[in-house]
Coordinates of C-alpha atoms and ligand atoms in Angstrom, one line a residue:
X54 CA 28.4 10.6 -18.0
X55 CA 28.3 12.6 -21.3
X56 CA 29.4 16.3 -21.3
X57 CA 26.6 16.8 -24.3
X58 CA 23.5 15.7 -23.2
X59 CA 20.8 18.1 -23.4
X60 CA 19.7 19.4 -20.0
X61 CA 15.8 19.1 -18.8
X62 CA 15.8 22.7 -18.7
X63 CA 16.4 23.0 -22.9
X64 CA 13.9 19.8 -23.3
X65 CA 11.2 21.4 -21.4
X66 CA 11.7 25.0 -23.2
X67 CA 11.6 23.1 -26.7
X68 CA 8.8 21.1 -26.3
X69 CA 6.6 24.2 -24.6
X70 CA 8.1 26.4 -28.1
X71 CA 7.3 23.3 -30.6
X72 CA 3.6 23.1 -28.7
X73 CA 3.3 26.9 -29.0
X74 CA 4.3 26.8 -32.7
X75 CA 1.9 24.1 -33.5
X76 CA -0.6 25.6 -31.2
X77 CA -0.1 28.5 -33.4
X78 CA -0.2 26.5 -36.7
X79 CA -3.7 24.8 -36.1
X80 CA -5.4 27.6 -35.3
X81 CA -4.2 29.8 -38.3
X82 CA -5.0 26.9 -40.6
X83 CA -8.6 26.5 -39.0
X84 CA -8.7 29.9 -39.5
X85 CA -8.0 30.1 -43.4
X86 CA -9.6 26.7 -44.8
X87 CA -12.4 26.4 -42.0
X88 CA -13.8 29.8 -40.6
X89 CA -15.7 30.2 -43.9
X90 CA -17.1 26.9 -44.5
X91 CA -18.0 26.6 -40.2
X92 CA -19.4 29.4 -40.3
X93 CA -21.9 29.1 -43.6
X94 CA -22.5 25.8 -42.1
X95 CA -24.0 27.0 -38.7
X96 CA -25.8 29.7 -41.2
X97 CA -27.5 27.0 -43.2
X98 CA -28.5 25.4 -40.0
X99 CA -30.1 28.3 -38.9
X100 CA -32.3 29.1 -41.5
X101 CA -33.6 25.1 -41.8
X102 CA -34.8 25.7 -38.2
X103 CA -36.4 28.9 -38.7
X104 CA -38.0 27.5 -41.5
X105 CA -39.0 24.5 -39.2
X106 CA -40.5 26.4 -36.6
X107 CA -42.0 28.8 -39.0
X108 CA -43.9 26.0 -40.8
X109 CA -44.9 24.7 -37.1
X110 CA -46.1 28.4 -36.4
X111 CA -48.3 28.6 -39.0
X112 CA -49.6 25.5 -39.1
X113 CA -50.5 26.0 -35.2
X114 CA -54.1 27.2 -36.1
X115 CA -54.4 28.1 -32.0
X116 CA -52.2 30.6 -32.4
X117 CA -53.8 33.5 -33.5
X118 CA -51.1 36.4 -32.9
X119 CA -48.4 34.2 -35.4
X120 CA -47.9 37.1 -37.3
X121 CA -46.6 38.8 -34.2
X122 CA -44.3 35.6 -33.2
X123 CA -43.2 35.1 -36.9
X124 CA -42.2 39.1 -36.7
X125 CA -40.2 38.4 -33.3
X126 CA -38.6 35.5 -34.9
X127 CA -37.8 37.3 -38.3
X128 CA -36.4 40.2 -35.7
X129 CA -34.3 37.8 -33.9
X130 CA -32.8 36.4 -36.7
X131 CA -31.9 38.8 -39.0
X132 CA -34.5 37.2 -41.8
X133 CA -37.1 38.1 -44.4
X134 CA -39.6 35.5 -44.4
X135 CA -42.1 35.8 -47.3
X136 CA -45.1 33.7 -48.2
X137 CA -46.7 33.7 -52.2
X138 CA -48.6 31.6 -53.5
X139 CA -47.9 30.3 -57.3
X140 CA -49.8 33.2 -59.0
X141 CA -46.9 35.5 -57.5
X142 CA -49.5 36.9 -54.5
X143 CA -47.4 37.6 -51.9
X144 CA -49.9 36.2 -48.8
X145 CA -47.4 37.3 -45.9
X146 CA -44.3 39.3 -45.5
X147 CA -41.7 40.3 -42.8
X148 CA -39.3 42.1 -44.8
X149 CA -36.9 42.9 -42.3
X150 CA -34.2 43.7 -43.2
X151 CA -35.5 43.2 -46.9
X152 CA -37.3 41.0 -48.7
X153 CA -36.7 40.1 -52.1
X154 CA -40.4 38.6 -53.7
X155 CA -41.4 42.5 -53.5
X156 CA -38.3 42.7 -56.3
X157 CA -39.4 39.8 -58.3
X158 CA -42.2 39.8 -61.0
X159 CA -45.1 37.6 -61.1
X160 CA -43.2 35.4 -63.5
X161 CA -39.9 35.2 -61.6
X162 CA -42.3 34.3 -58.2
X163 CA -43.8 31.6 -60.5
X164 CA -40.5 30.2 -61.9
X165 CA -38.9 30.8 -58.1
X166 CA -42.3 28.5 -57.3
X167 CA -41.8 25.7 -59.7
X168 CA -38.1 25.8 -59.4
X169 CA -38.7 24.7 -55.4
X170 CA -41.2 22.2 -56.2
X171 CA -39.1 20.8 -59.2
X172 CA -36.2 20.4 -56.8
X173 CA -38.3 18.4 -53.9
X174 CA -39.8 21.3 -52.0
X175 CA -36.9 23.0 -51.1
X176 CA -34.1 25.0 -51.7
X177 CA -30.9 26.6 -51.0
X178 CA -29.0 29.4 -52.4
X179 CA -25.9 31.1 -51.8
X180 CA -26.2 34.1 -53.8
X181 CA -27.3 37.7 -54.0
X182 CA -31.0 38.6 -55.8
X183 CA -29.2 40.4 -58.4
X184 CA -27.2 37.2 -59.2
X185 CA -30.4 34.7 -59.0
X186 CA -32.4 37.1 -61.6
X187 CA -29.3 36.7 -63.7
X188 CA -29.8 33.3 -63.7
X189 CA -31.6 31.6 -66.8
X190 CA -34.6 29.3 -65.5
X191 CA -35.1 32.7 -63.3
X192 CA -36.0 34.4 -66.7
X193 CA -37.8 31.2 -67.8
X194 CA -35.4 30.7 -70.8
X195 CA -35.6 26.9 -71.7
X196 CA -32.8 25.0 -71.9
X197 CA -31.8 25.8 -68.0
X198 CA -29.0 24.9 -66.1
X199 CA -29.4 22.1 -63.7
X200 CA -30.3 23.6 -60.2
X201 CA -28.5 22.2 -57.0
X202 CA -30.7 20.9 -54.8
X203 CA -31.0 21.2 -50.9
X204 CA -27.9 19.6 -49.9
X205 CA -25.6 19.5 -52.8
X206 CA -25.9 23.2 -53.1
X207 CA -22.9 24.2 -51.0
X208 CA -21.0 22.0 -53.2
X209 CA -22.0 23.3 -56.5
X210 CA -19.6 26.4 -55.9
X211 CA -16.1 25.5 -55.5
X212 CA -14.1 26.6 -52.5
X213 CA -12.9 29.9 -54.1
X214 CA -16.5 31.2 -54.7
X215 CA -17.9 29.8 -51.6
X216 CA -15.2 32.6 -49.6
X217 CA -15.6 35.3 -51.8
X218 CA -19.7 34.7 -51.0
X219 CA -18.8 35.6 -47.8
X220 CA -16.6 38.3 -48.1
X221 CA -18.3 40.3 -50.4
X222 CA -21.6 39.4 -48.4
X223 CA -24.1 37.5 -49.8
X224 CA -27.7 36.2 -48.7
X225 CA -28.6 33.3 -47.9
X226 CA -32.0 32.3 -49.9
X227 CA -33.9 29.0 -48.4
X228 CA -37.3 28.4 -50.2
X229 CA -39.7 25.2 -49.2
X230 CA -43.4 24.7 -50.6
X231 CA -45.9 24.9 -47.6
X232 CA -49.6 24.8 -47.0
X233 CA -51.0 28.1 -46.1
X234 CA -54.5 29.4 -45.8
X235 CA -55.3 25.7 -47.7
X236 CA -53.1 26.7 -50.6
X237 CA -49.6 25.3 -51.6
X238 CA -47.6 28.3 -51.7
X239 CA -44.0 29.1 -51.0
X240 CA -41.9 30.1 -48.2
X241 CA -39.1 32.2 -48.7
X242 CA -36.7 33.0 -45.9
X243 CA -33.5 35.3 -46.5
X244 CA -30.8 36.1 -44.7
X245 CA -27.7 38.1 -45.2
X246 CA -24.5 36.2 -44.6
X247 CA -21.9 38.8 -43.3
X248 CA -18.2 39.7 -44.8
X249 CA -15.8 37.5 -42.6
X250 CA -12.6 39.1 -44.2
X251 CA -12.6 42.0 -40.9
X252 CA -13.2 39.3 -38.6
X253 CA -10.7 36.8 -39.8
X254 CA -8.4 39.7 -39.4
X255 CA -9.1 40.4 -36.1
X256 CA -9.2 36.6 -35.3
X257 CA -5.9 36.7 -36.6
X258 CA -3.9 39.3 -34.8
X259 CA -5.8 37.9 -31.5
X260 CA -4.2 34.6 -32.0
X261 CA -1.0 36.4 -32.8
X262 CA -0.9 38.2 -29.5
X263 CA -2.3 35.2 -27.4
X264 CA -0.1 33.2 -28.9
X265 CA 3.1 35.5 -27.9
X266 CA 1.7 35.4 -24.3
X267 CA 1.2 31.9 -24.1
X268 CA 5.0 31.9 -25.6
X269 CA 6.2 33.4 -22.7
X270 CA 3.7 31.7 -20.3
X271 CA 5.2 28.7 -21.7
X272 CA 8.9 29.3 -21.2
X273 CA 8.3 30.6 -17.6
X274 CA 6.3 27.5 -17.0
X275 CA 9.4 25.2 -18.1
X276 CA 11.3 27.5 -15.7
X277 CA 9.1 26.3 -12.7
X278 CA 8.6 22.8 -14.4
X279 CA 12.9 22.6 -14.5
X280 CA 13.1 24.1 -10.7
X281 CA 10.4 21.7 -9.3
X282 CA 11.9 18.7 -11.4
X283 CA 15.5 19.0 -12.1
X284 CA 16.7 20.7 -8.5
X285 CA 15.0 17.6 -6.4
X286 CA 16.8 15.4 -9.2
X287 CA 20.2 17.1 -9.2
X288 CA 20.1 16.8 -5.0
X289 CA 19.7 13.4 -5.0
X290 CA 22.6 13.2 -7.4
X291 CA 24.8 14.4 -5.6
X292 CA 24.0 12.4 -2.5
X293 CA 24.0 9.0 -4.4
X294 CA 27.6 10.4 -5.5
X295 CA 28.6 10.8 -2.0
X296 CA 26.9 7.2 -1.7
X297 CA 29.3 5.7 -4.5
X298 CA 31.9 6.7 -2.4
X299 CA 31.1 4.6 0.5
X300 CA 29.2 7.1 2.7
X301 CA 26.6 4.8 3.7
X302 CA 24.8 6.8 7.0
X303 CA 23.3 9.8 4.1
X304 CA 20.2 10.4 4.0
X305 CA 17.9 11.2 0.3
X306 CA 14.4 12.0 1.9
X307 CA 14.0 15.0 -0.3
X308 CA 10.9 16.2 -1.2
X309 CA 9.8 16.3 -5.0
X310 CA 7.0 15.0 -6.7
X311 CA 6.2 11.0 -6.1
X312 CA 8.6 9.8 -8.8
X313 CA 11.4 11.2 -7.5
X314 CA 10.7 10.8 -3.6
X315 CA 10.3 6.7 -5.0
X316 CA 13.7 7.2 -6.3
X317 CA 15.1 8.7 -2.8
X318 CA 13.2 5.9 -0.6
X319 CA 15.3 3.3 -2.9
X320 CA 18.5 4.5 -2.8
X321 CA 17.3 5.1 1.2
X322 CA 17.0 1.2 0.8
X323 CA 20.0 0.9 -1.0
X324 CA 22.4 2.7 1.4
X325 CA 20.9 0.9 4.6
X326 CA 21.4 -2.5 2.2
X327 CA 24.8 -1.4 1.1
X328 CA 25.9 -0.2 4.6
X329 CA 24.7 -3.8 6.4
X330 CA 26.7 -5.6 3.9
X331 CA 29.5 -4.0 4.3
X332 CA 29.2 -4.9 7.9
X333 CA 28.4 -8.4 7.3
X334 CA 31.4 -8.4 5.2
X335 CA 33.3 -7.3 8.0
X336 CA 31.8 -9.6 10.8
X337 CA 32.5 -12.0 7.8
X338 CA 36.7 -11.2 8.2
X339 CA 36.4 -11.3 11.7
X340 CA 34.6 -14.7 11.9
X341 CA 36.4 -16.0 9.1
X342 CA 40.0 -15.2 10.5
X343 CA 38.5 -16.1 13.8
X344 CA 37.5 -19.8 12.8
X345 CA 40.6 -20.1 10.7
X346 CA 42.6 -19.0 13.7
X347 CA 41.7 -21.5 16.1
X348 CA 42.0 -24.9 14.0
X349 CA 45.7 -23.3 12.7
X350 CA 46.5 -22.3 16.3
X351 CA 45.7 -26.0 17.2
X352 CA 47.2 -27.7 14.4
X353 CA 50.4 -25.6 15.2
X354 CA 50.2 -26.3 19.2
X355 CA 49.6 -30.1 18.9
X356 CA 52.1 -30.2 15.7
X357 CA 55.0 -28.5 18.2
X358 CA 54.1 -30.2 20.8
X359 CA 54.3 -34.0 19.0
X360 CA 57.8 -32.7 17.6
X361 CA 59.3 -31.9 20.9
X362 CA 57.9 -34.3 23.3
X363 CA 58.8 -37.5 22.9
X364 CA 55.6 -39.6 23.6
X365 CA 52.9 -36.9 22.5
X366 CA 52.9 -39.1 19.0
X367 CA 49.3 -40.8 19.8
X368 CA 47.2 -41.3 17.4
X369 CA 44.4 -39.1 20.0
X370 CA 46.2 -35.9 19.0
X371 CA 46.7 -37.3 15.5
X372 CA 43.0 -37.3 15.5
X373 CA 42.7 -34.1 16.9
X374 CA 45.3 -32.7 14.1
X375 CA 42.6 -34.3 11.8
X376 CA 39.5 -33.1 13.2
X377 CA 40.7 -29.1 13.4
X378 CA 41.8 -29.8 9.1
X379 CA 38.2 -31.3 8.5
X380 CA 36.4 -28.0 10.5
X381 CA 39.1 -25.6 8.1
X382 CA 38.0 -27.7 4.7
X383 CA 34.3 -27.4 6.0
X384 CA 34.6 -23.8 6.4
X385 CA 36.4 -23.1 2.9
X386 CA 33.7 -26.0 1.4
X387 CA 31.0 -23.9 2.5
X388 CA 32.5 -20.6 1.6
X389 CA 32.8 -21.7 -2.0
X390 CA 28.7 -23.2 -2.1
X391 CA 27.9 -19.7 -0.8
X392 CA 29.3 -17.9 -3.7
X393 CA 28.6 -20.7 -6.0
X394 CA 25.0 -20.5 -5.8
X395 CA 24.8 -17.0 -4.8
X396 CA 26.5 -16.4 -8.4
X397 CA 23.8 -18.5 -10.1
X398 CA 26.2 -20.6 -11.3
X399 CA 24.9 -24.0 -9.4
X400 CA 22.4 -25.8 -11.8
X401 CA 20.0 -28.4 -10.4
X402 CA 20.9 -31.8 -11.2
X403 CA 17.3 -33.4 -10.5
X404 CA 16.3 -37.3 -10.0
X405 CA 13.8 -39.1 -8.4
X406 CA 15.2 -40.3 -4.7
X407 CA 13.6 -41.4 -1.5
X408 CA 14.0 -38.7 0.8
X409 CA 13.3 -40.9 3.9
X410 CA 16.4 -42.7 3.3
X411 CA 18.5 -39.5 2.5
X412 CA 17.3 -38.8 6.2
X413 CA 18.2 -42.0 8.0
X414 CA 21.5 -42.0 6.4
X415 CA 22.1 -38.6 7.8
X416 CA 21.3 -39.6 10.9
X417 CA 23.1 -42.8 10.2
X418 CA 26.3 -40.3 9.9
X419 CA 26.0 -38.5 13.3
X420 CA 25.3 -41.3 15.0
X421 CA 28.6 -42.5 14.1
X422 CA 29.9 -39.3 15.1
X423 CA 28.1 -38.6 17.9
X424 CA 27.2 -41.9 19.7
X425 CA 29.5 -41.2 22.4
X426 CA 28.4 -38.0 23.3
X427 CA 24.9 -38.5 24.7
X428 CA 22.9 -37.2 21.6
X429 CA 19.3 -38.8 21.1
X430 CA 18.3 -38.1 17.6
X431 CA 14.7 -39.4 16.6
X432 CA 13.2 -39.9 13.4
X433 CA 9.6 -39.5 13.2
X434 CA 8.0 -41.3 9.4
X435 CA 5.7 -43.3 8.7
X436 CA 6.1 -43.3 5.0
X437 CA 8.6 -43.6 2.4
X438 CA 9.0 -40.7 0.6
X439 CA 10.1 -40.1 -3.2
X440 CA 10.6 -36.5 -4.8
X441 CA 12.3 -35.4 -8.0
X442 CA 15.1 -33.5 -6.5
X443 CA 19.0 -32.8 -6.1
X444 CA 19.7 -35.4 -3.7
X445 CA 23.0 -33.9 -3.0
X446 CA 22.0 -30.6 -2.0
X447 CA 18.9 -31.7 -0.5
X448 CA 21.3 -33.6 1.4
X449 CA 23.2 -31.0 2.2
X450 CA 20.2 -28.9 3.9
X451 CA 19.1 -31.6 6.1
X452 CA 22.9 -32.3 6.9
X453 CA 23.0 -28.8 8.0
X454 CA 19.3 -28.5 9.9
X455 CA 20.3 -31.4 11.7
X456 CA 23.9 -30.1 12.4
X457 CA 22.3 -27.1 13.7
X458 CA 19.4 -28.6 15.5
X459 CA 22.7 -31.0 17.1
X460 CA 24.8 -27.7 18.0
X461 CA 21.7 -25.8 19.4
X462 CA 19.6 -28.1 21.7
X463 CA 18.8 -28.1 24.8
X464 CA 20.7 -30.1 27.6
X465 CA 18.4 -33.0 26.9
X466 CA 20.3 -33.5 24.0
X467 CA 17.0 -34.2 21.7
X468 CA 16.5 -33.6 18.1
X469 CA 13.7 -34.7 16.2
X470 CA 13.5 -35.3 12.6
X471 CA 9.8 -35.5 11.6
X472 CA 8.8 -36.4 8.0
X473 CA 4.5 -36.0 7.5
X474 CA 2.9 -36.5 4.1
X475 CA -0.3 -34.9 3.3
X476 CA -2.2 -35.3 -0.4
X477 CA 1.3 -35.7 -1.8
X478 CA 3.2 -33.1 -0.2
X479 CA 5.5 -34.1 2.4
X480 CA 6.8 -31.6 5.4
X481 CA 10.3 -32.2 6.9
X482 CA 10.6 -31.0 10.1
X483 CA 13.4 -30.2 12.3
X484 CA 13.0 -29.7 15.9
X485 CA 15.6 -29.1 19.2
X486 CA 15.0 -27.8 22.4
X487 CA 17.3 -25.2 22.6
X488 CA 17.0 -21.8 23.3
X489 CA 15.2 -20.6 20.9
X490 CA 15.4 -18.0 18.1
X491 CA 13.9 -14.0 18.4
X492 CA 11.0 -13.5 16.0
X493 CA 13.3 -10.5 15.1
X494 CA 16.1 -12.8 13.9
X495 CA 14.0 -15.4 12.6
X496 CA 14.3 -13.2 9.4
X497 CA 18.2 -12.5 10.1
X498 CA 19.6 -16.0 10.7
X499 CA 18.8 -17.1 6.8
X500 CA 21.3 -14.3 5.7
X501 CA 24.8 -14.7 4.4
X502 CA 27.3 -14.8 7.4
X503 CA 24.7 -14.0 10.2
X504 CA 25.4 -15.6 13.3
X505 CA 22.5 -15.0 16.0
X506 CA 22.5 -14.9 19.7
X507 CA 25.9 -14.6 21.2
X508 CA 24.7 -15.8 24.4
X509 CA 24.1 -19.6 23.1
X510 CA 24.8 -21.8 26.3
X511 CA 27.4 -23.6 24.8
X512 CA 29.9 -22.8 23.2
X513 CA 29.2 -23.2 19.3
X514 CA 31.2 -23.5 16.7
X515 CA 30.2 -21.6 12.7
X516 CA 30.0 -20.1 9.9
X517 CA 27.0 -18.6 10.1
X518 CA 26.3 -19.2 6.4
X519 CA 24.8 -22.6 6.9
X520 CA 21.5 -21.4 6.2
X521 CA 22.1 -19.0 4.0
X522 CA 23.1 -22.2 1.8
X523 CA 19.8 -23.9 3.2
X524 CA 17.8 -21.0 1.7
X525 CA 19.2 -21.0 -1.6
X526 CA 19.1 -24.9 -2.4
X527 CA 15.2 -24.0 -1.4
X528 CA 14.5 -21.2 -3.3
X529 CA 16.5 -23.0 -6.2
X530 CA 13.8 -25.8 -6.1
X531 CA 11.3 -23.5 -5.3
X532 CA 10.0 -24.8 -2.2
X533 CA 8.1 -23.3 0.5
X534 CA 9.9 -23.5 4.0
X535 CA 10.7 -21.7 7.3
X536 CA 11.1 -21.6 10.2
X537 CA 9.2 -21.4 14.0
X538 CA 10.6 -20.5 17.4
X539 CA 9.9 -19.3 20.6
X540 CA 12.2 -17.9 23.4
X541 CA 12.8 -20.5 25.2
X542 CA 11.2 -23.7 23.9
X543 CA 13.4 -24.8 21.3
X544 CA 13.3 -24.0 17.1
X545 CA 11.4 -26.4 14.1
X546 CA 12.9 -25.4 11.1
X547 CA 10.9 -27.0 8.1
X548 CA 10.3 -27.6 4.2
X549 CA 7.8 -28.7 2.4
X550 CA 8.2 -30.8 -0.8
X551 CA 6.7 -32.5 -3.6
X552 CA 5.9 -36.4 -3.4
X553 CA 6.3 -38.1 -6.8
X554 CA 6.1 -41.7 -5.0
X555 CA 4.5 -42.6 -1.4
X556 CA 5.4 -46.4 -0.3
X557 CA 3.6 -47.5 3.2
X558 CA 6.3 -48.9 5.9
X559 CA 5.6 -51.3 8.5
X560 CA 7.0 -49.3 11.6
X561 CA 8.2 -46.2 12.3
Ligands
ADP898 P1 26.1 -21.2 12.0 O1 27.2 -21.8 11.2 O2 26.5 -20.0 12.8 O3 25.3 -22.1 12.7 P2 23.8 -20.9 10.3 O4 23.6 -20.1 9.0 O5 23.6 -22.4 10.2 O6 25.3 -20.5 10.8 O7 22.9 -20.3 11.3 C1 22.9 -18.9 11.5 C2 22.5 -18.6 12.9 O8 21.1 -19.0 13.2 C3 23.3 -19.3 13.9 O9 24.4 -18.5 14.3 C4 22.4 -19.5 15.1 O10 22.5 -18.3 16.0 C5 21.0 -19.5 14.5 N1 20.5 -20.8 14.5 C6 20.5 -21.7 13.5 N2 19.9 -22.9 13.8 C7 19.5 -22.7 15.0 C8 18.8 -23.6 16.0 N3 18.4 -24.8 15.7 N4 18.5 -23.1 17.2 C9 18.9 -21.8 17.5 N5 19.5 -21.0 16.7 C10 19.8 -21.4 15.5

């Protein structure tokens, strides 16, 4: 492991800092290009509505105390609202907190008029009165500048003005022609739009001081984060050390969040996994120089014996000298398929053969072998069978279902091969009457170097990675199989396999 990589305690604190920081950042830029414009925004909004519900107000000929209404809203909203017709007769006023018609002359009311009407019925300023009677059409000079209209008025100032509007506190001036008392006259609402300068100062220094807070907040928080996180981590470290150097019975159920208690229960897993190998591997030594043992010690005994007797030269213990090399090359054979395919090395070498025949010739073999000795091995078919598969290995798993079926029956000395074929899938059975397997080892027995039962009736003679071969030419061709037993009433290990070719035949 590298010495200088950065420790989830200095990851957490910088990324809590660098969120602070920008944390910090956004608000102070929010602050200085958005206060202003949010702010005259929710302003300009504000006096629309009033102006909506004014005009509703009026219009609202039920209500005859409006003028007391239109005085609670003017109240509640900070806002002159003034109505004069186009003569400059001012109809109705609320001046509170001022109004600014009362300033204007009857010819300023009249431009103020046409200047509404001229610009759609409405209009928006951001300016104070002194600064609108500056302006030219206000003084009814020809030749005027062109007036913003209702939306684009915001606009017409740049950015610069628009803040210094603020700060220096200006009104806001919204105008709209209405009908009142059956006259078109015009409503003018005012408001005054406060200095945000001291506020944006105060909103400043408060996100100064909650942003130090939260700084500290933060690094405590990656303190907790790094306790809650890293010791859990830095535990199981230590045990899957302890674990590298073989000490298999160790335990990781520490607590932690779900991540890391995932990451105990598999190295949990992988010690009980580690730790059972490692016992297979030694039952494997000790069956290994066990079965290796007893054909040397016989090839040895019968080799003395033929040198030093004169007479003990028959070809019976010739044979025998034969048959303990075969079991020793059958035992290294197997060996290396184990590893072979286990390695993932092995391809498939796939053709189209009758698996039928690969059967009988099997049992064609061990009758040979076997005729002598009382075994009554039946083949149950009533088709003949083609799949696209390694014949050799398949070969090689019913050779060793039927060698097994052979060493494990029952004293009726039955095995029965049964081949069915159903919508081009064909089942290969293989049954015995032996003892039986536990459902507990049903699972066991297709492992490497597993050897089940020690109490078989007679005495057997393996490797215990028959199977395990079985099961990987299987799942090499991908085919479903298992296998069913029951205490007692023998075992029927199947397959199942693709037909490519089904042929009728005349007897079973
Ligand atoms: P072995 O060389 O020991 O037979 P296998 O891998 O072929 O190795 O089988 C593993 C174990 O499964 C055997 O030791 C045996 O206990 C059990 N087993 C296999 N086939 C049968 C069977 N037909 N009946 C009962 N037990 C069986």
């Amino acid at each position: 492991m590298k010495a200088d990589k950065v420790s989830i305690k200095w990851k957490l604190i910088g990324y809590m800092v660098s969120f602070v920081a920008m944390e910090f950042i956004l608000l102070n830029i929010f602050q200085v290009f958005f206060l202003d414009s949010f702010y005259k925004k929710i302003k300009v909004g504000e006096i629309k509505n009033a102006a909506k519900t004014i005009v509703n107000i009026i219009d609202d000929t039920d209500n005859v105390d409006y003028q007391n209404t239109l005085k609670n809203i003017a109240r509640e909203s900070s806002l002159s609202i003034e109505v004069f017709d186009s003569y400059g007769n001012i109809h109705y006023s609320v001046d509170r907190p001022f109004g600014i018609a009362s300033n204007m002359t009857v010819e300023e009311k009249n431009n103020f008029f046409t200047k509404t009407k001229a610009n759609g019925g409405s209009m928006l300023m951001f300016e104070d009165f002194d600064s609108i009677k500056r302006r030219s059409w206000f003084k009814n000079i020809p030749g005027i500048e062109p007036m913003p209209n209702d939306n684009k008025e915001l606009s017409t100032h740049n950015e610069h003005n628009q803040k210094n509007d603020v700060q220096r506190g200006k009104n806001l001036i919204y105008s709209q022609i209405i009908e009142y008392d059956n006259k078109e006259m015009l409503l003018l609402l005012c408001t005054a739009i406060t200095p945000l300068g001291a506020t944006s100062q105060i909103i400043s220094v408060t996100i100064r001081y909650a942003n130090a807070i939260l700084l500290v907040f933060s690094i405590l928080l990656a303190f907790v984060v790094y306790r809650k996180i890293s010791k859990p981590i830095m535990m199981t470290n230590s045990k899957a050390k302890l674990l590298a150097e073989g000490n298999y019975n160790i335990s990781f159920n520490e607590g932690g969040y779900r991540e890391i208690s995932q990451l105990n229960k598999t190295l949990d897993y992988a010690a009980s996994e580690l730790s059972k190998t490692e016992q297979l591997q030694r039952d494997l030594i000790a069956n290994i120089s066990h079965d290796l043992r007893t054909p040397l010690t016989m090839i040895r005994g019968y080799a003395e014996v033929m040198r030093d007797i004169p007479g003990e030269n028959s070809p019976e213990n010739i044979q025998t000298i034969i048959d303990e090399t075969n079991r020793l090359s059958n035992l290294v054979t197997d060996i290396l398929d184990i590893s072979k395919l286990q390695s993932g090395v092995t391809k498939l070498n796939l053709k189209v053969f009758s698996i039928t025949d690969s059967i009988k010739s099997v049992i064609e073999r061990y009758e040979k072998f076997m005729g002598s000795k009382g075994y009554n091995v039946v083949f149950e078919y009533d088709k003949n069978v083609y799949v696209n598969a390694d014949d050799i290995k398949i070969t090689q798993v019913l050779y060793n279902l039927i060698n097994n079926a052979i060493k494990y029956t029952g004293n009726d000395k039955k095995v029965i091969i049964r081949q069915t074929v159903d919508s081009y899938r064909a089942k290969i059975e293989v049954v015995d009457t032996g003892e039986g397997i536990d459902e507990e080892e049903q699972k066991l027995i297709w492992d490497k170097y597993y050897k089940a039962g020690k109490n078989h009736k007679r005495s057997t003679v393996g490797t215990g990675l028959g199977l395990s071969i079985v099961k990987n030419i299987f799942i090499l061709h991908g085919l479903k199989y298992g296998v069913e037993s029951k205490k007692g009433s023998g075992s029927t290990f199947y397959f199942y396999i693709d037909a490519v070719k089904i042929e009728n035949v005349e007897k079973c």
